[in-house]
Amino acid sequence: MLASTLEFREVFPRYKDRDARHNWLPSNEDWDKIEHVCNFLSVFEEVTNVISGSKYPTANIFLPEVWKIKEVLNEKSLDENDYISAMACKMKLNFDKYWGECNFVMAIAAMLDPRLKMTLINFSFPKIYQGFEVARNIDCVHDALYQLYNEYVVDYTSSNAGQSASKSTEGSSSFGGNNSKFKTRGRMEFDQFINNADNIQPTKSDLDVYLEGIFLCSDDSDSDFDALEWWKANNLAFRILSKMASDILSIPLTTVASESAFSTEGRVIDVYHASLSTKTVQALLCGGDWVRPLYKTKKQSKVELGSTSIMEIAIPFPK
């Protein structure tokens, strides 16, 4: 809204000249304030577009946006303009209240992005936290990552051992029979060797190998990078970690779309009428807005609605 207003900065004085009743012409000082506030809020607009619910982003992209907001709030809270610093201090207070506790899901998801890994944690946490909290939260995230990975290792090992036992039983029962499950003794022994070798823990785990380096991609491909596709392509190299990554990266940071978070109107239709097409909903809402003044009726509040249908809400014909 502020950006759109700035585009018509030269129009408002002309409108004042044409309409004598226009008593709210912004002064030059007001325009300067609008411009400073607009530049300040542009960062939040970018972040909102990134985490917009309509795009369904993976969870690895949130931490870089969070620490950037924290950095901007720290900077603007010391701004030379009092109205900017006052607004930033209130926002910073709410930010610190919400993000004071370390979000493990968001941090682990960022580490499971091959472009970020542990390097982003070491880089961003000093910008989000202060003093001893930096090292403490870094250690907590690191320990939580390995603890979660060890749980996946246990599940993988137990499920793999169960599959090996079932295959061994099927192989011994089918040997000597004339069916499609027939295997030679040599092939059975080789399969058993492969299963046993797969259960042997290597000197370095998948997680240790993964955290050793950073995946670099070009500037052109970085914006289109898909972390889930990368883990799918590297599934054989990281069998256990890829399963963990697919589970973590698919967790949404919020279940509320950004449009709903910043809207003051509330829900237009409830879940029982969500199958209506866009054109039908628009026609009903516009029809209700036109008919209400005609019959001098008012729009019902949510408390008064109860079980009222959307047809009665949109077009309240007199009974």
mmCIF file of C-alpha atoms in Angstrom:
data_model
loop_
_atom_site.group_PDB
_atom_site.id
_atom_site.type_symbol
_atom_site.label_atom_id
_atom_site.label_comp_id
_atom_site.label_asym_id
_atom_site.label_seq_id
_atom_site.Cartn_x
_atom_site.Cartn_y
_atom_site.Cartn_z
ATOM 1 C CA MET A 1 0.000 0.000 0.000
ATOM 2 C CA LEU A 2 2.786 2.419 0.843
ATOM 3 C CA ALA A 3 4.705 1.599 -2.332
ATOM 4 C CA SER A 4 1.578 2.232 -4.427
ATOM 5 C CA THR A 5 1.019 5.535 -2.644
ATOM 6 C CA LEU A 6 4.565 6.712 -3.361
ATOM 7 C CA GLU A 7 4.015 6.204 -7.084
ATOM 8 C CA PHE A 8 1.255 8.849 -6.962
ATOM 9 C CA ARG A 9 3.143 11.343 -4.860
ATOM 10 C CA GLU A 10 2.861 14.040 -7.553
ATOM 11 C CA VAL A 11 -0.846 13.374 -8.092
ATOM 12 C CA PHE A 12 -2.113 14.250 -4.617
ATOM 13 C CA PRO A 13 -1.314 18.013 -4.865
ATOM 14 C CA ARG A 14 -3.158 18.149 -8.188
ATOM 15 C CA TYR A 15 -6.135 16.426 -6.633
ATOM 16 C CA LYS A 16 -6.048 19.013 -3.848
ATOM 17 C CA ASP A 17 -6.214 21.811 -6.446
ATOM 18 C CA ARG A 18 -9.266 20.243 -8.095
ATOM 19 C CA ASP A 19 -11.183 19.311 -4.942
ATOM 20 C CA ALA A 20 -11.445 21.949 -2.241
ATOM 21 C CA ARG A 21 -12.812 19.375 0.229
ATOM 22 C CA HIS A 22 -9.584 17.365 0.100
ATOM 23 C CA ASN A 23 -8.145 18.331 3.510
ATOM 24 C CA TRP A 24 -5.691 15.481 4.032
ATOM 25 C CA LEU A 25 -2.851 16.315 1.682
ATOM 26 C CA PRO A 26 0.391 14.784 3.073
ATOM 27 C CA SER A 27 3.203 17.208 3.757
ATOM 28 C CA ASN A 28 6.765 16.766 2.539
ATOM 29 C CA GLU A 29 7.662 15.473 5.993
ATOM 30 C CA ASP A 30 4.863 12.907 5.754
ATOM 31 C CA TRP A 31 6.136 11.743 2.361
ATOM 32 C CA ASP A 32 9.642 11.314 3.766
ATOM 33 C CA LYS A 33 8.247 9.215 6.606
ATOM 34 C CA ILE A 34 6.276 7.077 4.162
ATOM 35 C CA GLU A 35 9.380 6.491 2.072
ATOM 36 C CA HIS A 36 11.497 5.455 5.087
ATOM 37 C CA VAL A 37 8.788 3.142 6.426
ATOM 38 C CA CYS A 38 8.291 1.628 2.985
ATOM 39 C CA ASN A 39 12.006 0.858 2.668
ATOM 40 C CA PHE A 40 11.979 -0.696 6.140
ATOM 41 C CA LEU A 41 8.957 -2.900 5.437
ATOM 42 C CA SER A 42 10.231 -4.009 2.018
ATOM 43 C CA VAL A 43 12.399 -6.617 3.769
ATOM 44 C CA PHE A 44 9.321 -8.137 5.384
ATOM 45 C CA GLU A 45 7.526 -8.148 2.044
ATOM 46 C CA GLU A 46 10.347 -10.217 0.527
ATOM 47 C CA VAL A 47 10.272 -12.682 3.424
ATOM 48 C CA THR A 48 6.477 -12.928 3.222
ATOM 49 C CA ASN A 49 6.692 -13.820 -0.451
ATOM 50 C CA VAL A 50 9.269 -16.503 0.334
ATOM 51 C CA ILE A 51 7.223 -18.210 3.050
ATOM 52 C CA SER A 52 3.887 -17.670 1.321
ATOM 53 C CA GLY A 53 1.618 -20.661 1.833
ATOM 54 C CA SER A 54 0.598 -20.674 -1.815
ATOM 55 C CA LYS A 55 4.102 -21.772 -2.885
ATOM 56 C CA TYR A 56 4.505 -24.602 -0.338
ATOM 57 C CA PRO A 57 8.258 -24.139 0.196
ATOM 58 C CA THR A 58 10.440 -26.728 1.880
ATOM 59 C CA ALA A 59 11.551 -26.042 5.453
ATOM 60 C CA ASN A 60 15.223 -25.436 4.609
ATOM 61 C CA ILE A 61 14.669 -21.884 3.315
ATOM 62 C CA PHE A 62 13.294 -20.306 6.495
ATOM 63 C CA LEU A 63 16.383 -19.841 8.682
ATOM 64 C CA PRO A 64 18.180 -17.489 6.219
ATOM 65 C CA GLU A 65 15.080 -15.283 6.202
ATOM 66 C CA VAL A 66 14.713 -15.282 9.991
ATOM 67 C CA TRP A 67 18.256 -14.137 10.724
ATOM 68 C CA LYS A 68 17.956 -11.439 8.047
ATOM 69 C CA ILE A 69 14.871 -10.044 9.784
ATOM 70 C CA LYS A 70 16.725 -10.084 13.098
ATOM 71 C CA GLU A 71 19.637 -8.190 11.553
ATOM 72 C CA VAL A 72 17.323 -5.533 10.084
ATOM 73 C CA LEU A 73 15.473 -5.084 13.393
ATOM 74 C CA ASN A 74 18.751 -4.621 15.267
ATOM 75 C CA GLU A 75 19.863 -2.026 12.759
ATOM 76 C CA LYS A 76 16.571 -0.108 12.581
ATOM 77 C CA SER A 77 16.080 -0.078 16.356
ATOM 78 C CA LEU A 78 19.045 2.337 16.441
ATOM 79 C CA ASP A 79 17.823 4.409 13.482
ATOM 80 C CA GLU A 80 18.212 8.179 13.646
ATOM 81 C CA ASN A 81 14.506 8.630 12.892
ATOM 82 C CA ASP A 82 12.482 8.255 16.076
ATOM 83 C CA TYR A 83 9.388 6.823 14.369
ATOM 84 C CA ILE A 84 11.466 4.083 12.694
ATOM 85 C CA SER A 85 13.367 3.165 15.863
ATOM 86 C CA ALA A 86 10.165 3.106 17.939
ATOM 87 C CA MET A 87 8.452 0.792 15.464
ATOM 88 C CA ALA A 88 11.518 -1.432 15.140
ATOM 89 C CA CYS A 89 11.905 -1.745 18.933
ATOM 90 C CA LYS A 90 8.325 -2.981 19.296
ATOM 91 C CA MET A 91 8.815 -5.463 16.466
ATOM 92 C CA LYS A 92 12.124 -6.607 17.916
ATOM 93 C CA LEU A 93 10.485 -7.203 21.285
ATOM 94 C CA ASN A 94 7.896 -9.500 19.700
ATOM 95 C CA PHE A 95 10.550 -11.184 17.565
ATOM 96 C CA ASP A 96 12.764 -11.976 20.556
ATOM 97 C CA LYS A 97 9.767 -13.241 22.491
ATOM 98 C CA TYR A 98 8.808 -15.662 19.717
ATOM 99 C CA TRP A 99 12.284 -16.719 18.542
ATOM 100 C CA GLY A 100 13.981 -16.671 21.956
ATOM 101 C CA GLU A 101 13.756 -20.453 22.064
ATOM 102 C CA CYS A 102 15.768 -22.223 19.367
ATOM 103 C CA ASN A 103 13.578 -23.804 16.685
ATOM 104 C CA PHE A 104 15.167 -27.227 16.174
ATOM 105 C CA VAL A 105 13.060 -28.207 13.160
ATOM 106 C CA MET A 106 13.963 -25.043 11.278
ATOM 107 C CA ALA A 107 17.656 -25.354 12.175
ATOM 108 C CA ILE A 108 17.907 -29.066 11.289
ATOM 109 C CA ALA A 109 16.048 -28.457 8.035
ATOM 110 C CA ALA A 110 18.580 -25.768 7.125
ATOM 111 C CA MET A 111 21.462 -28.143 7.871
ATOM 112 C CA LEU A 112 19.875 -30.711 5.549
ATOM 113 C CA ASP A 113 20.213 -28.249 2.679
ATOM 114 C CA PRO A 114 23.511 -29.260 0.999
ATOM 115 C CA ARG A 115 24.208 -25.592 0.186
ATOM 116 C CA LEU A 116 24.001 -24.550 3.866
ATOM 117 C CA LYS A 117 24.745 -27.388 6.310
ATOM 118 C CA MET A 118 26.364 -26.475 9.645
ATOM 119 C CA THR A 119 28.021 -23.414 8.131
ATOM 120 C CA LEU A 120 24.738 -21.473 8.128
ATOM 121 C CA ILE A 121 24.171 -22.277 11.804
ATOM 122 C CA ASN A 122 27.611 -20.961 12.760
ATOM 123 C CA PHE A 123 27.028 -17.867 10.619
ATOM 124 C CA SER A 124 23.444 -16.959 11.543
ATOM 125 C CA PHE A 125 23.130 -17.822 15.246
ATOM 126 C CA PRO A 126 25.449 -14.979 16.370
ATOM 127 C CA LYS A 127 23.037 -12.629 14.562
ATOM 128 C CA ILE A 128 19.946 -14.089 16.211
ATOM 129 C CA TYR A 129 21.196 -14.771 19.760
ATOM 130 C CA GLN A 130 23.549 -12.995 22.119
ATOM 131 C CA GLY A 131 26.352 -13.922 24.491
ATOM 132 C CA PHE A 132 26.531 -17.466 25.803
ATOM 133 C CA GLU A 133 23.250 -18.352 24.045
ATOM 134 C CA VAL A 134 25.092 -18.548 20.724
ATOM 135 C CA ALA A 135 27.378 -21.447 21.647
ATOM 136 C CA ARG A 136 24.687 -23.136 23.726
ATOM 137 C CA ASN A 137 22.132 -23.151 20.888
ATOM 138 C CA ILE A 138 24.714 -24.272 18.328
ATOM 139 C CA ASP A 139 25.647 -27.235 20.530
ATOM 140 C CA CYS A 140 21.972 -28.047 21.158
ATOM 141 C CA VAL A 141 21.173 -28.080 17.442
ATOM 142 C CA HIS A 142 24.250 -30.194 16.682
ATOM 143 C CA ASP A 143 23.352 -32.722 19.384
ATOM 144 C CA ALA A 144 19.699 -32.813 18.311
ATOM 145 C CA LEU A 145 20.737 -33.517 14.718
ATOM 146 C CA TYR A 146 22.849 -36.514 15.701
ATOM 147 C CA GLN A 147 20.270 -37.782 18.171
ATOM 148 C CA LEU A 148 17.578 -37.715 15.487
ATOM 149 C CA TYR A 149 19.894 -39.386 12.994
ATOM 150 C CA ASN A 150 20.712 -42.187 15.459
ATOM 151 C CA GLU A 151 16.991 -42.901 15.811
ATOM 152 C CA TYR A 152 16.737 -43.307 12.040
ATOM 153 C CA VAL A 153 19.771 -45.619 12.121
ATOM 154 C CA VAL A 154 18.073 -47.857 14.687
ATOM 155 C CA ASP A 155 14.860 -48.004 12.649
ATOM 156 C CA TYR A 156 16.767 -48.725 9.445
ATOM 157 C CA THR A 157 18.866 -51.452 11.034
ATOM 158 C CA SER A 158 15.897 -53.206 12.635
ATOM 159 C CA SER A 159 13.788 -53.086 9.473
ATOM 160 C CA ASN A 160 16.725 -54.295 7.370
ATOM 161 C CA ALA A 161 17.385 -57.192 9.748
ATOM 162 C CA GLY A 162 13.731 -58.216 9.574
ATOM 163 C CA GLN A 163 13.781 -58.188 5.779
ATOM 164 C CA SER A 164 16.958 -60.308 5.747
ATOM 165 C CA ALA A 165 15.381 -62.908 8.036
ATOM 166 C CA SER A 166 12.243 -63.121 5.895
ATOM 167 C CA LYS A 167 14.276 -63.460 2.700
ATOM 168 C CA SER A 168 16.413 -66.192 4.266
ATOM 169 C CA THR A 169 13.292 -68.137 5.287
ATOM 170 C CA GLU A 170 11.741 -67.790 1.842
ATOM 171 C CA GLY A 171 14.986 -68.880 0.182
ATOM 172 C CA SER A 172 15.417 -72.016 2.294
ATOM 173 C CA SER A 173 11.792 -73.053 1.815
ATOM 174 C CA SER A 174 11.886 -72.580 -1.946
ATOM 175 C CA PHE A 175 15.204 -74.386 -2.547
ATOM 176 C CA GLY A 176 14.647 -77.625 -4.436
ATOM 177 C CA GLY A 177 11.152 -76.623 -5.578
ATOM 178 C CA ASN A 178 10.025 -75.970 -9.131
ATOM 179 C CA ASN A 179 8.747 -72.391 -8.760
ATOM 180 C CA SER A 180 9.770 -68.817 -9.625
ATOM 181 C CA LYS A 181 11.507 -68.289 -6.240
ATOM 182 C CA PHE A 182 14.161 -70.919 -6.964
ATOM 183 C CA LYS A 183 17.725 -69.768 -6.168
ATOM 184 C CA THR A 184 21.019 -71.590 -6.332
ATOM 185 C CA ARG A 185 23.079 -72.046 -3.207
ATOM 186 C CA GLY A 186 25.737 -69.701 -4.589
ATOM 187 C CA ARG A 187 23.237 -66.888 -5.146
ATOM 188 C CA MET A 188 21.685 -67.415 -1.701
ATOM 189 C CA GLU A 189 25.074 -67.171 0.002
ATOM 190 C CA PHE A 190 25.915 -64.022 -1.976
ATOM 191 C CA ASP A 191 22.595 -62.364 -1.016
ATOM 192 C CA GLN A 192 23.228 -63.224 2.614
ATOM 193 C CA PHE A 193 26.698 -61.643 2.389
ATOM 194 C CA ILE A 194 25.223 -58.436 0.914
ATOM 195 C CA ASN A 195 22.609 -58.215 3.674
ATOM 196 C CA ASN A 196 25.206 -58.738 6.390
ATOM 197 C CA ALA A 197 27.548 -56.187 4.832
ATOM 198 C CA ASP A 198 24.739 -53.635 4.698
ATOM 199 C CA ASN A 199 24.170 -54.020 8.450
ATOM 200 C CA ILE A 200 27.827 -53.334 9.304
ATOM 201 C CA GLN A 201 28.272 -49.761 10.486
ATOM 202 C CA PRO A 202 31.015 -47.894 8.578
ATOM 203 C CA THR A 203 33.735 -45.947 10.345
ATOM 204 C CA LYS A 204 32.017 -42.725 9.287
ATOM 205 C CA SER A 205 28.253 -42.344 9.305
ATOM 206 C CA ASP A 206 26.212 -40.841 6.495
ATOM 207 C CA LEU A 207 25.830 -37.705 8.564
ATOM 208 C CA ASP A 208 29.565 -37.278 9.158
ATOM 209 C CA VAL A 209 30.299 -37.671 5.458
ATOM 210 C CA TYR A 210 27.494 -35.288 4.497
ATOM 211 C CA LEU A 211 28.634 -32.482 6.819
ATOM 212 C CA GLU A 212 32.209 -32.473 5.494
ATOM 213 C CA GLY A 213 31.690 -30.035 2.619
ATOM 214 C CA ILE A 214 29.319 -27.523 1.020
ATOM 215 C CA PHE A 215 27.483 -28.125 -2.231
ATOM 216 C CA LEU A 216 28.133 -25.187 -4.555
ATOM 217 C CA CYS A 217 25.777 -24.362 -7.388
ATOM 218 C CA SER A 218 25.838 -21.516 -9.891
ATOM 219 C CA ASP A 219 23.887 -18.290 -9.379
ATOM 220 C CA ASP A 220 21.504 -19.238 -12.185
ATOM 221 C CA SER A 221 20.583 -22.596 -10.685
ATOM 222 C CA ASP A 222 20.572 -21.517 -7.032
ATOM 223 C CA SER A 223 17.105 -19.923 -7.216
ATOM 224 C CA ASP A 224 15.669 -23.102 -8.780
ATOM 225 C CA PHE A 225 17.458 -25.488 -6.421
ATOM 226 C CA ASP A 226 15.196 -28.186 -4.979
ATOM 227 C CA ALA A 227 16.569 -29.828 -1.841
ATOM 228 C CA LEU A 228 14.204 -32.790 -2.079
ATOM 229 C CA GLU A 229 15.315 -33.481 -5.653
ATOM 230 C CA TRP A 230 18.948 -33.390 -4.528
ATOM 231 C CA TRP A 231 18.297 -35.964 -1.807
ATOM 232 C CA LYS A 232 16.378 -38.112 -4.264
ATOM 233 C CA ALA A 233 19.354 -38.078 -6.635
ATOM 234 C CA ASN A 234 21.769 -38.916 -3.784
ATOM 235 C CA ASN A 235 19.607 -41.555 -2.160
ATOM 236 C CA LEU A 236 22.106 -44.369 -2.737
ATOM 237 C CA ALA A 237 24.991 -42.369 -1.250
ATOM 238 C CA PHE A 238 23.013 -41.456 1.901
ATOM 239 C CA ARG A 239 20.470 -44.204 2.447
ATOM 240 C CA ILE A 240 19.546 -43.360 6.021
ATOM 241 C CA LEU A 241 20.073 -39.615 5.904
ATOM 242 C CA SER A 242 17.999 -39.234 2.732
ATOM 243 C CA LYS A 243 14.988 -40.758 4.503
ATOM 244 C CA MET A 244 15.483 -38.373 7.405
ATOM 245 C CA ALA A 245 15.850 -35.403 5.043
ATOM 246 C CA SER A 246 12.638 -36.205 3.173
ATOM 247 C CA ASP A 247 10.727 -36.298 6.470
ATOM 248 C CA ILE A 248 12.197 -33.070 7.867
ATOM 249 C CA LEU A 249 12.139 -30.926 4.717
ATOM 250 C CA SER A 250 8.455 -31.655 4.120
ATOM 251 C CA ILE A 251 7.415 -30.140 7.471
ATOM 252 C CA PRO A 252 5.715 -26.755 6.896
ATOM 253 C CA LEU A 253 6.930 -23.936 9.123
ATOM 254 C CA THR A 254 3.386 -22.593 9.440
ATOM 255 C CA THR A 255 -0.074 -23.840 8.547
ATOM 256 C CA VAL A 256 -1.352 -20.293 8.019
ATOM 257 C CA ALA A 257 -0.916 -18.721 4.596
ATOM 258 C CA SER A 258 0.663 -15.262 4.579
ATOM 259 C CA GLU A 259 -2.487 -13.794 3.039
ATOM 260 C CA SER A 260 -4.493 -14.939 6.061
ATOM 261 C CA ALA A 261 -1.869 -13.775 8.555
ATOM 262 C CA PHE A 262 -2.021 -10.178 7.304
ATOM 263 C CA SER A 263 -5.749 -10.083 6.538
ATOM 264 C CA THR A 264 -8.214 -8.346 8.870
ATOM 265 C CA GLU A 265 -11.313 -9.669 7.127
ATOM 266 C CA GLY A 266 -11.269 -13.283 8.286
ATOM 267 C CA ARG A 267 -12.565 -16.220 6.262
ATOM 268 C CA VAL A 268 -14.977 -15.384 3.452
ATOM 269 C CA ILE A 269 -16.450 -18.898 3.248
ATOM 270 C CA ASP A 270 -16.248 -21.839 5.617
ATOM 271 C CA VAL A 271 -14.982 -25.351 4.921
ATOM 272 C CA TYR A 272 -18.474 -26.594 4.098
ATOM 273 C CA HIS A 273 -18.638 -24.395 0.993
ATOM 274 C CA ALA A 274 -15.013 -24.643 -0.086
ATOM 275 C CA SER A 275 -15.966 -26.515 -3.279
ATOM 276 C CA LEU A 276 -17.623 -23.470 -4.815
ATOM 277 C CA SER A 277 -15.814 -22.053 -7.812
ATOM 278 C CA THR A 278 -14.095 -18.672 -7.678
ATOM 279 C CA LYS A 279 -16.616 -17.079 -10.029
ATOM 280 C CA THR A 280 -19.558 -18.342 -7.968
ATOM 281 C CA VAL A 281 -18.122 -17.008 -4.705
ATOM 282 C CA GLN A 282 -17.357 -13.644 -6.301
ATOM 283 C CA ALA A 283 -20.872 -13.414 -7.747
ATOM 284 C CA LEU A 284 -22.454 -14.212 -4.382
ATOM 285 C CA LEU A 285 -20.314 -11.707 -2.482
ATOM 286 C CA CYS A 286 -20.818 -8.925 -5.015
ATOM 287 C CA GLY A 287 -24.533 -9.677 -5.150
ATOM 288 C CA GLY A 288 -24.751 -9.426 -1.377
ATOM 289 C CA ASP A 289 -22.956 -6.072 -1.378
ATOM 290 C CA TRP A 290 -25.375 -4.716 -3.986
ATOM 291 C CA VAL A 291 -28.574 -6.101 -2.480
ATOM 292 C CA ARG A 292 -27.975 -5.095 1.133
ATOM 293 C CA PRO A 293 -28.156 -1.313 0.487
ATOM 294 C CA LEU A 294 -31.221 -1.868 -1.687
ATOM 295 C CA TYR A 295 -33.177 -3.550 1.114
ATOM 296 C CA LYS A 296 -31.388 -1.640 3.884
ATOM 297 C CA THR A 297 -30.013 -4.741 5.572
ATOM 298 C CA LYS A 298 -26.732 -5.172 7.402
ATOM 299 C CA LYS A 299 -24.127 -7.885 7.075
ATOM 300 C CA GLN A 300 -24.451 -10.446 9.852
ATOM 301 C CA SER A 301 -21.610 -10.927 12.300
ATOM 302 C CA LYS A 302 -19.975 -14.285 12.935
ATOM 303 C CA VAL A 303 -21.807 -14.579 16.246
ATOM 304 C CA GLU A 304 -25.182 -14.070 14.594
ATOM 305 C CA LEU A 305 -24.518 -16.411 11.681
ATOM 306 C CA GLY A 306 -24.665 -19.781 13.413
ATOM 307 C CA SER A 307 -25.738 -22.299 10.776
ATOM 308 C CA THR A 308 -26.720 -19.667 8.188
ATOM 309 C CA SER A 309 -25.837 -20.719 4.644
ATOM 310 C CA ILE A 310 -23.578 -18.759 2.339
ATOM 311 C CA MET A 311 -26.570 -17.930 0.139
ATOM 312 C CA GLU A 312 -28.213 -16.137 3.084
ATOM 313 C CA ILE A 313 -24.954 -14.385 3.955
ATOM 314 C CA ALA A 314 -24.232 -13.168 0.444
ATOM 315 C CA ILE A 315 -27.786 -12.347 -0.706
ATOM 316 C CA PRO A 316 -30.042 -11.736 2.302
ATOM 317 C CA PHE A 317 -33.400 -11.418 0.546
ATOM 318 C CA PRO A 318 -36.157 -10.161 2.833
ATOM 319 C CA LYS A 319 -38.464 -12.867 4.117
#
